[in-house]
Coordinates of C-alpha atoms in Angstrom, one line a residue:
X1 CA -25.5 0.0 35.1
X2 CA -22.0 1.7 34.0
X3 CA -21.6 -1.0 31.7
X4 CA -24.6 -0.1 30.1
X5 CA -23.7 3.4 30.0
X6 CA -20.2 2.4 28.6
X7 CA -21.9 0.4 26.2
X8 CA -23.9 3.0 24.7
X9 CA -21.2 5.7 24.9
X10 CA -19.4 3.8 22.4
X11 CA -22.0 2.4 20.2
X12 CA -23.0 6.2 20.1
X13 CA -19.7 7.1 18.8
X14 CA -19.3 4.8 16.7
X15 CA -22.7 5.4 15.0
X16 CA -21.7 9.0 15.0
X17 CA -18.2 8.6 13.4
X18 CA -19.4 6.0 10.8
X19 CA -21.9 8.8 9.6
X20 CA -19.2 11.6 9.6
X21 CA -17.4 9.6 7.5
X22 CA -19.6 8.5 5.3
X23 CA -21.2 12.1 4.8
X24 CA -17.4 13.3 3.6
X25 CA -18.0 14.3 0.1
X26 CA -15.7 15.5 -3.1
X27 CA -16.3 18.7 -4.1
X28 CA -14.9 21.1 -6.7
X29 CA -13.9 25.2 -6.6
X30 CA -12.3 26.4 -9.6
X31 CA -11.7 22.5 -11.2
X32 CA -10.2 21.6 -8.1
X33 CA -11.3 19.0 -6.3
X34 CA -11.2 18.2 -2.4
X35 CA -13.5 17.0 0.1
X36 CA -16.0 18.7 2.9
X37 CA -18.0 17.2 5.8
X38 CA -22.1 16.6 6.1
X39 CA -21.9 20.5 7.4
X40 CA -19.8 21.4 4.1
X41 CA -17.2 22.3 6.2
X42 CA -13.9 21.8 4.3
X43 CA -11.6 18.7 5.5
X44 CA -9.3 19.0 2.7
X45 CA -8.8 21.4 0.7
X46 CA -9.4 22.0 -3.5
X47 CA -6.1 21.6 -5.0
X48 CA -6.0 18.2 -6.9
X49 CA -6.9 17.5 -9.7
X50 CA -9.0 14.4 -8.8
X51 CA -9.4 12.6 -5.6
X52 CA -11.3 9.6 -4.6
X53 CA -11.6 7.8 -1.2
X54 CA -9.3 4.0 -1.9
X55 CA -10.7 3.0 2.0
X56 CA -12.1 4.5 5.5
X57 CA -8.9 6.2 5.9
X58 CA -7.3 7.1 2.2
X59 CA -7.7 9.2 -0.3
X60 CA -5.9 8.6 -3.7
X61 CA -5.5 12.2 -5.1
X62 CA -4.2 13.3 -8.6
X63 CA -2.2 16.3 -9.4
X64 CA -0.4 17.5 -11.9
X65 CA -0.7 14.1 -13.3
X66 CA 1.0 12.3 -10.4
X67 CA -0.9 10.6 -8.1
X68 CA -0.4 10.5 -4.3
X69 CA -2.1 9.4 -0.9
X70 CA -3.6 11.2 1.6
X71 CA -5.4 10.2 5.3
X72 CA -9.0 11.1 6.3
X73 CA -7.6 14.8 7.8
X74 CA -5.7 15.5 4.4
X75 CA -2.0 14.8 5.5
X76 CA -0.2 13.4 2.6
X77 CA 1.1 9.6 3.3
X78 CA 2.9 9.2 0.3
X79 CA 3.6 12.6 -2.1
X80 CA 2.0 13.0 -5.6
X81 CA 5.4 11.9 -7.8
X82 CA 4.2 8.2 -8.9
X83 CA 2.0 7.5 -12.4
X84 CA 0.0 4.5 -10.1
X85 CA -0.6 3.8 -6.4
X86 CA -2.9 0.6 -6.1
X87 CA -3.8 -0.5 -1.9
X88 CA -2.3 -4.0 -2.0
X89 CA -2.8 -4.8 2.0
X90 CA -4.1 -2.9 4.9
X91 CA 0.0 -1.7 5.5
X92 CA 0.9 -1.9 2.0
X93 CA 0.7 0.6 -1.2
X94 CA 2.1 -0.2 -4.8
X95 CA 3.7 2.6 -6.8
X96 CA 4.6 2.6 -10.7
X97 CA 6.7 5.3 -11.7
X98 CA 8.9 5.4 -15.0
X99 CA 6.7 2.0 -15.8
X100 CA 8.8 0.5 -13.0
X101 CA 7.1 -1.2 -9.6
X102 CA 7.8 -0.4 -5.6
X103 CA 6.2 -0.6 -2.2
X104 CA 5.6 2.1 0.0
X105 CA 4.7 1.6 3.2
X106 CA 1.1 3.1 5.2
X107 CA 4.0 5.8 6.6
X108 CA 5.2 6.6 3.5
X109 CA 8.8 4.8 3.4
X110 CA 10.1 3.4 0.6
X111 CA 10.3 -0.6 1.2
X112 CA 10.8 -1.3 -2.3
X113 CA 12.7 0.8 -4.6
X114 CA 10.7 1.2 -7.7
X115 CA 12.9 -0.7 -10.2
X116 CA 10.8 -3.8 -11.2
X117 CA 8.1 -5.0 -13.3
X118 CA 5.9 -6.5 -10.7
X119 CA 6.1 -7.3 -7.1
X120 CA 3.6 -10.1 -5.6
X121 CA 3.0 -10.1 -1.7
X122 CA 3.0 -14.1 -1.3
X123 CA 3.4 -13.7 2.5
X124 CA 3.2 -11.5 5.2
X125 CA 6.9 -11.1 5.6
X126 CA 7.6 -11.5 1.9
X127 CA 7.2 -10.3 -1.6
X128 CA 8.4 -11.7 -5.4
X129 CA 10.0 -9.7 -7.9
X130 CA 10.2 -9.8 -11.5
X131 CA 13.0 -8.2 -13.1
X132 CA 14.1 -8.7 -17.2
X133 CA 11.3 -12.4 -16.6
X134 CA 13.4 -13.0 -14.0
X135 CA 12.3 -13.5 -10.3
X136 CA 13.6 -13.0 -7.0
X137 CA 12.3 -12.2 -3.0
X138 CA 12.8 -9.6 -1.1
X139 CA 11.6 -9.0 2.4
X140 CA 9.2 -6.9 4.2
X141 CA 12.1 -4.5 5.4
X142 CA 12.8 -4.4 1.3
X143 CA 16.1 -6.2 1.9
X144 CA 17.2 -8.9 -1.2
X145 CA 16.9 -12.1 -0.2
X146 CA 17.0 -14.1 -3.6
X147 CA 18.3 -12.4 -6.4
X148 CA 16.4 -12.0 -9.2
X149 CA 18.1 -15.2 -11.1
X150 CA 15.0 -17.7 -11.6
X151 CA 12.5 -18.4 -13.4
X152 CA 9.6 -19.3 -10.8
X153 CA 9.7 -19.1 -6.7
X154 CA 7.1 -20.5 -4.1
X155 CA 6.7 -20.5 -1.1
X156 CA 6.8 -23.8 0.7
X157 CA 7.7 -23.1 4.6
X158 CA 8.1 -20.0 6.3
X159 CA 11.8 -19.7 5.7
X160 CA 11.6 -22.1 2.7
X161 CA 11.4 -21.6 -1.3
X162 CA 11.0 -24.0 -3.7
X163 CA 13.0 -22.1 -7.0
X164 CA 12.9 -23.2 -10.6
X165 CA 15.9 -21.9 -13.0
X166 CA 16.6 -23.3 -16.5
X167 CA 14.1 -26.3 -15.9
X168 CA 15.6 -28.0 -12.6
X169 CA 14.4 -27.2 -9.5
X170 CA 15.5 -26.6 -5.8
X171 CA 15.1 -25.0 -2.0
X172 CA 16.4 -22.4 -1.0
X173 CA 16.6 -22.1 2.6
X174 CA 16.8 -18.6 4.3
X175 CA 18.1 -19.6 6.7
X176 CA 21.8 -21.7 5.1
X177 CA 21.4 -19.3 2.2
X178 CA 22.6 -16.3 4.1

């Protein structure tokens, strides 16, 4: 009986939480946007030029032509200082600043500075970076592991990467090359 009661409580909590979240809506006041719940209680004040829910936990905001991310409670996760922000995984956002790409984590910590032409996450731990048509590799902490001097880099094993430079191929082993 106790297990059934716990199941019912969890089920009801999940339904209520889902309803509240789905019932949130964008609202406007004096040309600014915010978010209210189903009872029209303000959750996020109307201080943004635009606001858009991008996941169950986050909103993409625009303020004075700069993009930022806030959480469902209105707390700034990433300040409004970027030209664009795109969520690329559960934990990471790709940011654009001065037409250069970087990575910021879910806590607002800059992982990779905005200095690349493109960044691609190739595993949980690694990103390839492109700068001046040359490819490099950084880890999840933003440490440059392979400088941007290759034509191409692809992962072949946990710490091994196939590299291409001037038409020649090689293997870059992080355990050996560091």
